[in-house]
Amino acid sequence: MTVGRPALRFVTIALAAACAAVVESPARAQRAVGIDVSAWQGTINWPTVAAPVAQGGGGKQFAFIRATRGGTTGFYNQSDPNNTQGLNTLSQRYDDPFFVSNITQATANGLFAGPYHFARPDIIETTLNSNGIANTGWDEANHFLEIAGPYMKPGYLLPVFDLEAGQSERTSSQLSAFAVEFSNRIFEVKGVRPLIYINQNYANYVNSTVPAAFPNLWIARWPNQSNPDAIDIQNGDPPPSPPSANVYGRWNPTFPTIPDPQPWEFWQYASTIKVPGIGGGTQNVDGNVFQGTIEELKEFLVPALWMSDASGSWSDATRWNSNPGLPAAIDRVIINRPNAAVTVTLAGGNHTVRSVQTNEALLQTGGTLNVQQYTRLLANSTFSGGALNTATLENTSTLNQAGGAIVVNAAVTGAGNMLLSGGTFSAARIQQNSLTMNGPATLRLAAAGTTSVSVVNVLSPGAGQIDVGNEALVVNYTGASPAPLIRSALAGGYAAGAWNGSGINSSAAAADASGRTAVGFAEATDIGSPATWLGQPVDITSILIRHTLYGDTNLSGAVDLADFSRVAAAFNAAVPRWSFGDFDYDGVVTLADFSLLAANYNQALPSDLARPGAIPEPATAGALALALLIARRRG
């Protein structure tokens, strides 16, 4: 690095060739590129920096921008870093005069931008003009907060701690304590952990307390300063120096084993790139790359945080760190007040966010909440009105739905409990500890493509409707088998073959004009105790439920001789189990059940599902008729 310049010049720089590749091959996922800058770059033409390479611009997508150096007191002349003039004093405070202009213009031109602080742990008691006082992480964090605090909110990249000084002046333990203190102070005030900018030497010098305080790593490693365009930043990783070294230090405690993907989020790969819009395109600039796409980079924006230890309304902007605005479509929403038990109530309005994670109670009584990615409910939640639309949902506590509509485009996961007493709940599949239907609620399983398998440990059908669609469900019970309860719920859903009654039903069977499909069930022991079923592990205490063809006793998705034999063996017997031939849920295997099987004989899901009443082969038809005759005589 150039003497006197801060090592952290954070705007990731993209190679011109890589940027051109993005234009030429949009289908290929490209890593986001950017830069980091400070007063050393002077006045920057941000529209040109942001413009596409094909239009003569820099094609940059993100930037880290220096805000501060040192602590809250004294003076620092960046042109005299060694203090040869003796004017640098106390904690050598320095406020970058270009910071506000840079971060304002960068974001205005579409870049994701965030502030960084150049740490000065090299200032100790014996430093010239320090007045015998060593710099502290707490004081330096306060300096950073004073200048850059207004930009540590949603819409900006996470703040950065630049650690590249102090190794000569402090022990590993001392330097590590300084860094952790800095992170703790930022977290105390802003609720986020800063990124850390660090090189290989420092990453190995600090101790194991630092990664926990700075979980996201920005590594500086320059493999080709003379020709940075030759560095494969789209596919490569920071190479260690020497090759056998631990390039990530404490962030790679399993060395020499290296994780995949490697443990870096940002890589400053050179300090010598050239960017149109900076110094006429001839000045050296720090180039950076993010290990992910521009869409994935949004995960490193400051999240929207609930900042109050009191309960309140989602629509009260004063409760959020996004104030004066509410959480926006680009924001990750995190509600976590570990020292208080709060309830956040969403009662109205139309809200769209990137993701939601709540460790506190969430109550929705109205309005619409659209979550583009995941919703994580880590505390009890109640939905009595309005609509929640989310890509996925993780529930580890109790989800109580008394009204409204919840739509999960993919899976519901977690070891939580679902209690549905009203409204509608739709998901591709669910994986929960328990599912209880306790009122006029409807649960719909609807996955695109192949059959999805939902799994619960406790199923209480009760009131309401569980619509399995054309999906499957496993109940991994303990203790007494719930088979009688499940059969009763299926009998209610059967509704004389309409499959639209209360209990367990199927909208797919109800919509089948041929009347050939239904919902069957079996104890795993009924079908030979397989180790897996539809790809899902099962055991002797598993009940299997599936939308399938009438006659499919073993829930294989096909009706064949094995199914026929099972039904023939149970003919005229009171065997209230689908797996022995009770397809119409009347408790007895009769000619009506044989007829349902015969209509589907030699048929299978899903390819044959649309074929009307295929006729068995002549030999098969004869055997079927003979068996039916024998069955009648036995009756």
XYZ file of C-alpha atoms in Angstrom:
635
model
C 0.000 0.000 0.000
C 1.018 3.569 -0.573
C 2.477 5.063 2.599
C -0.010 7.351 4.324
C -3.063 5.958 2.611
C -5.568 3.911 4.623
C -5.504 0.275 3.638
C -9.250 0.143 3.585
C -10.307 1.648 0.298
C -13.474 -0.296 0.080
C -15.248 0.010 -3.236
C -15.059 -3.326 -5.015
C -13.549 -3.060 -8.429
C -14.693 -5.186 -11.280
C -12.485 -6.184 -14.120
C -13.533 -4.666 -17.415
C -13.561 -8.091 -18.989
C -15.739 -9.507 -16.210
C -18.167 -6.630 -16.483
C -18.356 -7.153 -20.216
C -19.079 -10.822 -19.552
C -22.030 -9.811 -17.389
C -23.478 -7.914 -20.350
C -22.704 -10.644 -22.851
C -23.886 -13.557 -20.688
C -26.677 -12.355 -18.388
C -27.723 -15.917 -17.566
C -24.469 -16.542 -15.697
C -24.487 -15.553 -12.035
C -21.792 -12.928 -11.620
C -20.097 -11.824 -8.432
C -20.785 -8.204 -7.566
C -17.852 -5.807 -7.969
C -17.003 -2.535 -6.253
C -14.414 -0.177 -4.833
C -13.400 1.421 -1.560
C -12.456 5.086 -1.497
C -11.406 7.957 0.723
C -10.175 11.526 0.470
C -7.154 10.210 -1.411
C -9.344 9.837 -4.496
C -10.464 13.474 -4.344
C -13.700 14.397 -6.092
C -15.271 11.328 -7.693
C -17.618 11.318 -10.679
C -20.075 8.779 -9.288
C -22.402 8.666 -12.328
C -19.416 7.516 -14.394
C -18.255 5.041 -11.740
C -21.714 3.469 -11.746
C -22.296 3.512 -15.494
C -22.000 0.192 -17.380
C -18.612 -0.675 -18.815
C -20.189 -0.880 -22.257
C -21.089 2.802 -21.907
C -17.593 3.848 -20.839
C -18.296 3.661 -17.118
C -16.729 1.752 -14.267
C -19.555 -0.762 -13.874
C -19.226 -0.678 -10.086
C -22.043 -1.976 -7.927
C -20.952 -1.240 -4.371
C -18.558 1.002 -2.458
C -17.109 1.228 1.025
C -16.316 4.825 1.901
C -13.993 6.060 4.602
C -15.669 8.164 7.272
C -13.158 8.403 10.123
C -9.751 7.569 11.569
C -8.659 7.362 15.176
C -10.515 8.489 18.274
C -12.608 11.456 19.288
C -9.780 13.824 20.265
C -6.798 15.563 18.754
C -5.670 16.130 15.184
C -4.296 14.068 12.311
C -2.673 15.180 9.073
C -2.973 12.304 6.603
C -0.073 13.717 4.608
C 2.160 13.287 7.671
C 1.282 9.816 8.981
C 4.611 9.444 10.790
C 4.092 12.747 12.635
C 7.430 14.159 11.531
C 5.957 17.643 11.967
C 4.774 16.796 15.491
C 1.261 18.151 14.830
C -0.675 14.896 15.196
C -2.058 14.864 18.730
C -4.018 12.871 21.292
C -6.098 10.093 19.618
C -5.348 11.665 16.209
C -8.950 12.261 15.184
C -9.573 12.546 11.465
C -12.923 13.077 9.721
C -12.772 12.368 5.999
C -13.939 15.600 4.313
C -15.295 13.694 1.297
C -17.320 11.126 3.247
C -20.784 12.688 3.192
C -20.491 13.719 -0.442
C -19.163 10.306 -1.473
C -21.777 8.205 0.283
C -24.599 10.485 -0.813
C -23.541 10.472 -4.456
C -22.721 6.761 -4.508
C -26.164 5.740 -3.273
C -27.886 8.326 -5.459
C -26.293 6.657 -8.471
C -27.460 3.165 -7.552
C -24.446 1.736 -5.737
C -24.812 -0.038 -2.428
C -22.535 1.901 -0.096
C -21.429 1.849 3.511
C -18.933 3.626 5.822
C -15.628 2.379 7.172
C -13.380 3.426 10.044
C -9.584 3.193 9.917
C -8.560 1.988 13.365
C -5.573 3.437 15.224
C -4.620 0.894 17.905
C -1.030 1.855 17.045
C -1.526 4.962 19.227
C -0.449 3.914 22.717
C 0.789 5.667 25.872
C 4.258 6.327 24.441
C 3.063 7.681 21.075
C 4.180 11.264 20.441
C 1.608 13.793 21.707
C -0.764 11.098 23.003
C -0.494 12.577 26.503
C 0.178 9.094 27.859
C -3.258 7.782 26.798
C -3.645 4.764 24.538
C -6.507 4.720 22.039
C -9.433 2.455 22.902
C -11.866 0.595 20.707
C -14.764 2.146 22.606
C -13.629 5.720 21.928
C -12.893 5.027 18.276
C -16.317 3.450 17.854
C -17.877 6.579 19.341
C -16.000 8.669 16.802
C -17.262 6.453 13.980
C -20.827 6.648 15.315
C -20.655 10.429 15.595
C -19.791 10.882 11.916
C -21.185 7.793 10.174
C -23.978 6.807 12.561
C -26.715 8.322 10.342
C -25.594 5.926 7.577
C -25.709 2.787 9.721
C -29.336 2.111 8.867
C -31.357 0.218 6.262
C -30.367 1.027 2.707
C -26.632 1.106 3.489
C -24.031 -1.638 3.650
C -22.922 -2.797 7.076
C -20.269 -0.540 8.638
C -16.652 -1.702 8.494
C -13.791 -1.809 10.988
C -10.448 -1.476 9.155
C -7.749 -3.250 11.157
C -4.272 -2.859 9.687
C -2.359 -1.043 12.422
C -1.213 -1.833 15.962
C 0.463 -5.207 15.517
C 3.836 -3.763 16.496
C 2.459 -1.813 19.434
C 0.085 -4.328 21.028
C 0.083 -8.006 21.879
C -2.382 -10.308 20.177
C -4.605 -10.231 23.244
C -4.493 -6.434 23.491
C -5.206 -5.876 19.814
C -8.021 -8.406 19.891
C -9.606 -6.743 22.920
C -9.445 -3.388 21.116
C -11.269 -4.841 18.095
C -13.916 -6.627 20.150
C -14.564 -3.481 22.180
C -15.131 -1.546 18.959
C -17.603 -4.132 17.664
C -19.456 -4.320 20.977
C -19.962 -0.569 21.038
C -21.345 -0.469 17.490
C -23.651 -3.370 18.328
C -24.794 -1.677 21.538
C -25.856 1.474 19.698
C -26.866 0.225 16.255
C -27.765 -3.422 16.810
C -25.433 -4.751 14.089
C -21.990 -6.298 14.039
C -19.594 -4.499 11.700
C -17.609 -6.193 8.976
C -13.862 -6.394 9.487
C -11.268 -5.491 6.873
C -8.053 -7.356 7.592
C -5.078 -8.900 5.827
C -3.548 -12.344 6.215
C -0.962 -11.328 8.810
C -3.481 -9.631 11.082
C -6.053 -12.418 10.565
C -3.509 -14.823 12.077
C -2.277 -12.372 14.734
C -5.585 -11.678 16.485
C -7.052 -14.326 18.777
C -10.209 -16.416 18.573
C -12.412 -13.791 20.255
C -12.389 -11.608 17.159
C -14.364 -13.716 14.611
C -17.359 -13.868 16.948
C -17.390 -10.073 17.137
C -16.825 -9.755 13.387
C -18.547 -12.750 11.792
C -18.254 -11.349 8.264
C -14.788 -11.182 6.762
C -13.349 -8.766 4.229
C -9.881 -10.031 3.363
C -7.150 -7.997 1.684
C -4.960 -10.096 -0.610
C -3.284 -8.713 -3.750
C -1.912 -11.508 -5.967
C -1.105 -9.384 -9.024
C -0.662 -5.670 -8.410
C 0.999 -5.089 -11.781
C -1.889 -6.601 -13.738
C -5.053 -6.737 -11.599
C -7.217 -7.415 -14.668
C -5.571 -10.836 -14.875
C -6.961 -11.893 -11.470
C -9.918 -14.262 -11.814
C -12.169 -12.527 -9.335
C -15.302 -14.162 -10.723
C -14.200 -17.706 -9.950
C -11.109 -17.542 -7.732
C -10.436 -17.056 -4.035
C -7.795 -15.008 -2.209
C -4.528 -16.958 -2.537
C -2.373 -17.241 0.596
C 1.171 -15.937 0.783
C 3.222 -18.063 1.089
C 1.037 -20.695 -0.601
C 0.984 -22.915 2.479
C -0.166 -20.145 4.854
C -3.582 -19.780 6.478
C -4.921 -16.858 4.467
C -8.003 -16.475 6.705
C -6.289 -16.879 10.052
C -8.748 -17.081 12.951
C -11.651 -17.219 10.480
C -10.367 -20.614 9.350
C -9.763 -22.549 12.594
C -9.789 -25.896 10.729
C -6.669 -25.019 8.696
C -5.215 -26.653 6.632
C -8.759 -27.739 5.783
C -10.458 -24.871 3.968
C -14.251 -24.628 3.968
C -16.216 -24.591 0.721
C -17.189 -21.894 0.034
C -14.109 -20.252 1.487
C -14.784 -18.002 4.515
C -14.723 -14.566 2.921
C -17.561 -12.269 1.968
C -15.501 -9.480 0.372
C -12.060 -9.661 -1.215
C -9.903 -6.625 -1.846
C -7.877 -8.131 -4.647
C -5.738 -5.130 -5.683
C -5.019 -1.493 -4.902
C -4.032 -0.667 -8.474
C -7.177 -0.896 -10.553
C -8.273 1.982 -12.763
C -11.880 3.166 -12.757
C -13.472 5.686 -15.118
C -14.726 8.593 -13.042
C -11.842 8.472 -10.558
C -8.743 10.529 -11.282
C -9.509 10.612 -14.988
C -9.400 6.819 -15.082
C -5.646 6.790 -14.432
C -5.477 6.883 -10.627
C -4.957 3.737 -8.570
C -8.047 2.575 -6.700
C -8.754 -0.371 -4.429
C -10.732 -3.096 -6.169
C -13.083 -5.445 -4.353
C -15.335 -8.357 -5.205
C -18.219 -9.847 -3.249
C -18.569 -13.618 -3.047
C -22.077 -13.585 -4.437
C -24.410 -11.852 -6.829
C -25.715 -8.335 -6.525
C -28.954 -9.847 -5.218
C -27.071 -11.760 -2.533
C -25.175 -8.600 -1.623
C -28.450 -7.223 -0.247
C -28.012 -9.613 2.683
C -25.136 -7.353 3.795
C -27.241 -4.228 4.007
C -28.091 -3.021 7.499
C -31.339 -4.817 8.423
C -34.511 -3.111 9.572
C -34.408 -3.534 13.365
C -37.113 -3.065 15.982
C -35.331 -0.695 18.369
C -37.831 -0.487 21.225
C -38.107 -2.598 24.369
C -41.849 -1.933 24.363
C -44.634 -3.511 22.342
C -46.068 -1.489 19.508
C -47.349 -1.218 15.978
C -45.395 -2.332 12.928
C -46.594 0.895 11.288
C -44.960 3.112 13.924
C -41.777 4.237 12.160
C -40.292 5.571 15.409
C -39.849 1.973 16.613
C -37.563 1.043 13.681
C -33.988 1.973 12.846
C -35.305 2.796 9.363
C -37.088 5.831 10.815
C -38.508 8.023 9.274
C -39.519 5.230 6.886
C -40.943 1.792 7.590
C -39.106 -1.396 6.545
C -38.915 -1.478 2.757
C -38.848 -4.136 0.049
C -35.046 -4.345 0.141
C -34.862 -4.815 3.917
C -34.253 -7.827 6.099
C -36.509 -7.345 9.125
C -35.164 -8.524 12.491
C -37.231 -8.209 15.666
C -35.089 -9.227 18.631
C -35.151 -7.545 22.025
C -33.508 -10.135 24.306
C -33.968 -8.015 27.431
C -37.693 -7.482 26.923
C -40.742 -9.478 25.884
C -42.422 -7.410 23.199
C -45.288 -7.947 20.778
C -45.207 -6.317 17.370
C -48.670 -5.881 15.888
C -49.362 -5.536 12.171
C -52.932 -4.259 11.840
C -53.150 -2.715 8.396
C -51.425 -1.483 5.276
C -49.548 -3.282 2.527
C -45.949 -4.078 3.492
C -43.278 -5.782 1.379
C -39.895 -6.772 2.819
C -37.017 -9.026 1.853
C -37.181 -11.348 4.878
C -38.464 -11.482 8.445
C -36.918 -12.991 11.548
C -38.657 -12.414 14.842
C -37.502 -13.623 18.254
C -40.454 -11.774 19.779
C -44.223 -12.248 19.533
C -45.714 -11.265 16.188
C -49.428 -10.484 15.982
C -51.120 -9.851 12.634
C -54.714 -8.677 12.780
C -55.008 -7.083 9.351
C -53.122 -5.707 6.380
C -50.824 -7.611 4.058
C -47.225 -8.640 4.692
C -45.359 -9.834 1.604
C -42.026 -11.509 2.380
C -39.928 -12.141 -0.705
C -37.650 -14.726 0.862
C -37.949 -16.350 4.282
C -40.031 -15.786 7.388
C -38.552 -17.130 10.641
C -40.889 -17.272 13.613
C -38.674 -18.031 16.605
C -41.292 -16.988 19.164
C -45.041 -17.448 19.476
C -47.002 -15.802 16.685
C -50.705 -15.163 16.199
C -52.582 -14.448 12.970
C -56.208 -13.387 13.286
C -56.654 -11.365 10.107
C -54.964 -9.963 7.052
C -52.587 -11.877 4.800
C -49.037 -13.182 5.065
C -47.374 -14.207 1.804
C -43.869 -15.636 2.079
C -41.480 -17.775 0.064
C -40.611 -20.067 2.999
C -41.564 -20.183 6.656
C -39.616 -21.543 9.609
C -41.563 -21.976 12.827
C -39.790 -23.128 15.970
C -42.395 -22.043 18.506
C -46.215 -21.930 18.296
C -48.000 -20.533 15.279
C -51.613 -19.795 16.182
C -53.881 -18.905 13.276
C -57.425 -17.795 14.092
C -58.179 -15.981 10.847
C -56.741 -14.382 7.736
C -54.748 -16.079 5.000
C -51.178 -17.410 5.126
C -49.560 -18.506 1.870
C -46.132 -20.183 1.921
C -44.877 -20.732 -1.603
C -42.445 -23.474 -0.578
C -41.939 -25.322 2.697
C -42.831 -24.762 6.337
C -39.899 -26.067 8.391
C -38.825 -26.194 12.013
C -39.767 -28.110 15.153
C -42.655 -25.855 16.067
C -46.372 -26.365 16.576
C -49.196 -25.171 14.344
C -52.604 -24.518 15.886
C -55.205 -23.583 13.265
C -58.665 -22.501 14.411
C -59.664 -20.189 11.560
C -58.599 -18.745 8.213
C -56.641 -20.517 5.500
C -53.068 -21.768 5.466
C -51.420 -22.916 2.223
C -47.947 -24.395 1.765
C -46.106 -26.744 -0.564
C -45.315 -28.949 2.425
C -44.938 -28.714 6.173
C -42.427 -30.145 8.618
C -43.484 -29.438 12.183
C -43.734 -31.128 15.541
C -47.504 -30.899 15.622
C -50.489 -29.819 13.546
C -53.779 -29.232 15.337
C -57.002 -28.262 13.594
C -59.118 -26.656 16.278
C -61.837 -24.817 14.370
C -63.164 -23.923 10.900
C -59.695 -23.504 9.411
C -58.345 -24.888 6.144
C -54.819 -26.175 5.598
C -53.898 -26.736 1.949
C -50.860 -28.615 0.699
C -50.047 -27.621 -2.859
C -46.600 -28.156 -4.392
C -45.690 -27.812 -8.026
C -44.125 -30.790 -9.774
C -43.579 -34.115 -8.057
C -45.380 -35.244 -4.918
C -44.167 -33.432 -1.828
C -44.171 -35.128 1.569
C -45.152 -33.283 4.734
C -44.059 -34.622 8.128
C -45.490 -34.080 11.605
C -45.099 -35.960 14.868
C -48.571 -35.196 16.157
C -51.639 -34.774 13.962
C -54.954 -33.721 15.485
C -57.392 -33.323 12.564
C -60.310 -32.141 14.732
C -62.464 -29.510 13.060
C -61.741 -27.776 9.804
C -60.155 -29.249 6.712
C -56.716 -30.597 5.831
C -56.579 -30.536 2.048
C -53.720 -32.781 0.959
C -54.234 -31.841 -2.694
C -52.133 -34.311 -4.660
C -49.431 -34.471 -1.975
C -48.505 -36.852 0.857
C -48.215 -36.684 4.638
C -46.291 -38.733 7.211
C -47.258 -38.822 10.876
C -44.349 -40.076 13.003
C -46.217 -40.782 16.216
C -45.144 -42.024 19.641
C -47.301 -44.074 21.973
C -50.711 -45.263 20.813
C -51.376 -45.139 17.101
C -53.596 -42.246 15.909
C -54.811 -44.429 13.019
C -58.465 -44.503 14.219
C -58.521 -40.707 14.532
C -56.941 -40.276 11.099
C -59.329 -42.770 9.521
C -62.265 -40.870 11.016
C -60.928 -37.612 9.569
C -60.528 -39.257 6.155
C -64.057 -40.636 6.340
C -65.290 -37.091 6.923
C -63.230 -35.745 4.047
C -64.450 -38.580 1.752
C -67.961 -37.087 1.763
C -69.532 -39.893 -0.275
C -66.761 -39.659 -2.829
C -66.873 -35.874 -3.282
C -63.689 -35.459 -1.198
C -64.672 -32.002 0.011
C -65.871 -32.735 3.540
C -64.477 -31.739 6.909
C -61.458 -33.652 8.120
C -58.781 -34.778 5.679
C -59.801 -34.217 2.067
C -58.278 -33.507 -1.324
C -59.084 -30.712 -3.747
C -57.278 -32.749 -6.423
C -59.583 -35.733 -5.876
C -62.603 -33.431 -5.689
C -61.673 -31.941 -9.065
C -61.105 -35.344 -10.706
C -64.092 -35.701 -13.020
C -63.311 -39.401 -13.569
C -63.677 -40.074 -9.856
C -60.616 -42.326 -9.907
C -58.498 -40.650 -7.227
C -58.831 -40.444 -3.476
C -56.795 -40.134 -0.282
C -55.484 -43.366 1.173
C -53.631 -44.150 4.370
C -51.681 -46.975 5.941
C -49.586 -47.825 8.929
C -46.029 -48.336 7.729
C -46.286 -51.868 9.109
C -49.259 -52.491 6.792
C -47.060 -52.132 3.721
C -43.985 -54.011 4.878
C -42.312 -51.443 7.185
C -40.130 -49.747 4.545
C -37.163 -47.646 5.672
C -38.219 -44.848 3.369
C -41.432 -43.808 1.656
C -41.473 -41.282 -1.179
C -37.911 -40.433 -0.151
C -38.858 -39.732 3.471
C -37.446 -41.873 6.342
C -40.224 -43.790 8.116
C -40.407 -46.508 10.755
C -42.905 -48.813 12.420
C -44.567 -45.847 14.167
C -45.313 -43.946 10.981
C -48.696 -43.404 9.370
C -48.626 -42.660 5.653
C -51.282 -40.552 3.931
C -51.358 -39.938 0.205
C -53.485 -38.711 -2.682
C -53.544 -41.716 -4.987
C -55.737 -44.010 -7.087
C -58.612 -45.967 -5.596
C -57.294 -49.494 -5.111
C -53.716 -48.507 -4.260
C -53.543 -50.345 -0.937
C -49.788 -49.992 -0.460
C -49.676 -46.313 -1.509
C -47.194 -47.013 -4.279
C -49.012 -44.784 -6.730
C -50.072 -47.758 -8.857
C -52.788 -50.412 -8.738
C -51.592 -53.943 -9.509
C -51.953 -57.597 -8.578
C -50.492 -57.054 -5.103
C -53.283 -54.585 -4.336
C -55.900 -56.942 -5.778
C -54.667 -59.820 -3.633
C -54.862 -57.749 -0.444
C -58.420 -56.694 -1.180
C -59.479 -60.227 -2.108
C -58.047 -61.556 1.172
C -60.047 -59.039 3.208
C -63.293 -59.285 1.254
C -66.410 -58.984 3.403
C -64.259 -58.373 6.464
C -64.771 -55.439 8.801
C -61.303 -53.981 8.301
C -61.577 -50.188 8.628
C -58.279 -49.529 6.920
C -57.587 -48.288 3.380
C -54.508 -50.497 3.224
C -56.742 -53.619 3.354
C -59.291 -52.399 0.841
C -61.743 -50.101 2.615
C -61.614 -47.432 -0.096
C -65.013 -45.872 0.622
C -64.395 -45.581 4.380
C -67.556 -47.499 5.373
C -65.599 -49.899 7.598
C -66.079 -53.037 5.467
C -64.362 -54.367 2.325
C -67.211 -54.935 -0.126
C -67.953 -55.261 -3.816
C -68.031 -51.462 -3.994
C -64.362 -51.411 -2.992
C -63.538 -54.100 -5.572
C -65.237 -52.002 -8.222
C -63.155 -48.962 -7.318
C -59.995 -51.047 -7.619
C -61.099 -52.646 -10.891
C -61.578 -49.234 -12.534
C -57.923 -48.433 -11.856
C -56.326 -51.821 -12.356
C -52.944 -51.581 -14.147
C -52.999 -47.803 -13.791
C -50.420 -45.594 -12.101
C -49.804 -42.032 -11.011
C -49.129 -39.589 -12.493
C -48.742 -40.408 -16.191
C -51.861 -42.579 -16.404
C -53.950 -40.360 -14.202
C -55.653 -38.598 -17.096
C -56.492 -41.757 -19.005
C -60.185 -42.633 -18.751
C -60.987 -46.135 -17.474
C -58.261 -48.242 -19.068
C -59.409 -51.814 -19.731
C -57.260 -54.598 -18.250
C -55.602 -57.146 -20.470
C -57.954 -60.102 -21.311
C -56.197 -62.532 -18.932
C -56.249 -59.951 -16.177
C -59.883 -59.181 -16.781
C -60.735 -62.880 -16.532
C -58.844 -63.287 -13.280
C -60.542 -60.221 -11.891
C -63.989 -61.528 -12.815
C -63.256 -64.959 -11.337
C -62.027 -63.434 -8.097
C -65.112 -61.258 -7.871
C -67.323 -64.328 -8.374
C -65.497 -66.218 -5.629
C -65.796 -63.209 -3.382
C -69.542 -63.034 -3.968
C -69.989 -66.755 -3.102
C -68.043 -66.265 0.109
C -70.443 -63.500 0.963
